[in-house]
Amino acid sequence: MDFNAAEEEEFGFSRNYFLAKEMGSSGKKSALKLSDINVVDEQELREASANIEPKHQNDIADLINSYKSLYPKWFFDLR
């Protein structure tokens, strides 16, 4: 198969793919709207986020230290 034939075949496939997508999805629409979302007041959100207790702080610190100590090795391996 030469380059032009391969290019034509690829174009035909992509054209048929998008035509099939267009034909198949025309009747299926979502009933959800942005107006259905309950918007929370910014102050209320700030108060709620201030009450969140941090979890896994020791595990996160260990992971960050591991990343920092292994960075030179990663750099060497990837270079």
CSV table of C-alpha atoms in Angstrom, one decimal:
chain,number,residue,atom,x,y,z
A,1,MET,CA,0.0,0.0,0.0
A,2,ASP,CA,1.5,3.3,-1.0
A,3,PHE,CA,1.4,6.5,1.0
A,4,ASN,CA,-1.6,8.1,-0.8
A,5,ALA,CA,-3.7,5.0,-0.4
A,6,ALA,CA,-2.9,4.7,3.3
A,7,GLU,CA,-3.8,8.4,3.7
A,8,GLU,CA,-7.1,8.0,1.9
A,9,GLU,CA,-8.0,4.9,4.0
A,10,GLU,CA,-7.2,6.8,7.2
A,11,PHE,CA,-9.3,9.8,6.1
A,12,GLY,CA,-12.2,7.5,5.2
A,13,PHE,CA,-12.0,5.8,8.5
A,14,SER,CA,-12.0,9.1,10.5
A,15,ARG,CA,-14.8,10.5,8.3
A,16,ASN,CA,-16.9,7.4,8.9
A,17,TYR,CA,-16.1,7.5,12.6
A,18,PHE,CA,-17.3,11.0,13.1
A,19,LEU,CA,-20.4,10.5,10.9
A,20,ALA,CA,-21.3,7.5,13.1
A,21,LYS,CA,-20.7,9.5,16.2
A,22,GLU,CA,-22.9,12.3,14.9
A,23,MET,CA,-25.7,10.0,13.9
A,24,GLY,CA,-25.6,8.0,17.1
A,25,SER,CA,-25.5,10.8,19.6
A,26,SER,CA,-28.1,13.1,18.1
A,27,GLY,CA,-31.0,11.7,20.2
A,28,LYS,CA,-29.2,11.3,23.5
A,29,LYS,CA,-29.0,14.5,25.6
A,30,SER,CA,-28.4,15.0,29.3
A,31,ALA,CA,-31.1,16.6,31.4
A,32,LEU,CA,-28.6,18.0,33.9
A,33,LYS,CA,-27.9,21.7,33.9
A,34,LEU,CA,-25.5,23.9,35.8
A,35,SER,CA,-28.5,25.7,37.3
A,36,ASP,CA,-29.2,22.4,39.2
A,37,ILE,CA,-26.1,22.7,41.3
A,38,ASN,CA,-26.5,24.1,44.7
A,39,VAL,CA,-24.1,27.0,45.1
A,40,VAL,CA,-22.6,27.4,48.6
A,41,ASP,CA,-21.8,30.8,50.1
A,42,GLU,CA,-18.0,31.5,50.0
A,43,GLN,CA,-17.9,32.3,53.8
A,44,GLU,CA,-19.7,29.1,54.6
A,45,LEU,CA,-17.3,27.2,52.4
A,46,ARG,CA,-14.3,28.8,54.2
A,47,GLU,CA,-15.7,28.0,57.6
A,48,ALA,CA,-16.3,24.4,56.6
A,49,SER,CA,-12.8,24.0,55.1
A,50,ALA,CA,-11.2,25.5,58.3
A,51,ASN,CA,-12.8,22.6,60.3
A,52,ILE,CA,-11.3,19.9,58.1
A,53,GLU,CA,-8.8,17.9,60.1
A,54,PRO,CA,-5.6,17.0,58.2
A,55,LYS,CA,-5.1,13.3,57.8
A,56,HIS,CA,-2.0,11.2,57.1
A,57,GLN,CA,0.4,14.0,57.8
A,58,ASN,CA,3.2,11.7,58.8
A,59,ASP,CA,2.8,9.5,55.6
A,60,ILE,CA,2.7,12.6,53.4
A,61,ALA,CA,5.9,14.0,55.0
A,62,ASP,CA,7.6,10.6,54.6
A,63,LEU,CA,6.6,10.5,51.0
A,64,ILE,CA,7.9,14.0,50.3
A,65,ASN,CA,11.2,13.2,52.0
A,66,SER,CA,11.5,10.0,49.9
A,67,TYR,CA,10.9,12.0,46.7
A,68,LYS,CA,13.6,14.5,47.7
A,69,SER,CA,16.1,11.9,48.6
A,70,LEU,CA,15.5,9.9,45.4
A,71,TYR,CA,15.5,12.9,43.0
A,72,PRO,CA,19.2,12.6,42.2
A,73,LYS,CA,18.8,9.0,41.3
A,74,TRP,CA,15.7,9.7,39.1
A,75,PHE,CA,17.6,12.6,37.4
A,76,PHE,CA,20.6,10.3,36.7
A,77,ASP,CA,18.4,7.4,35.4
A,78,LEU,CA,16.3,9.7,33.2
A,79,ARG,CA,19.3,11.6,31.8
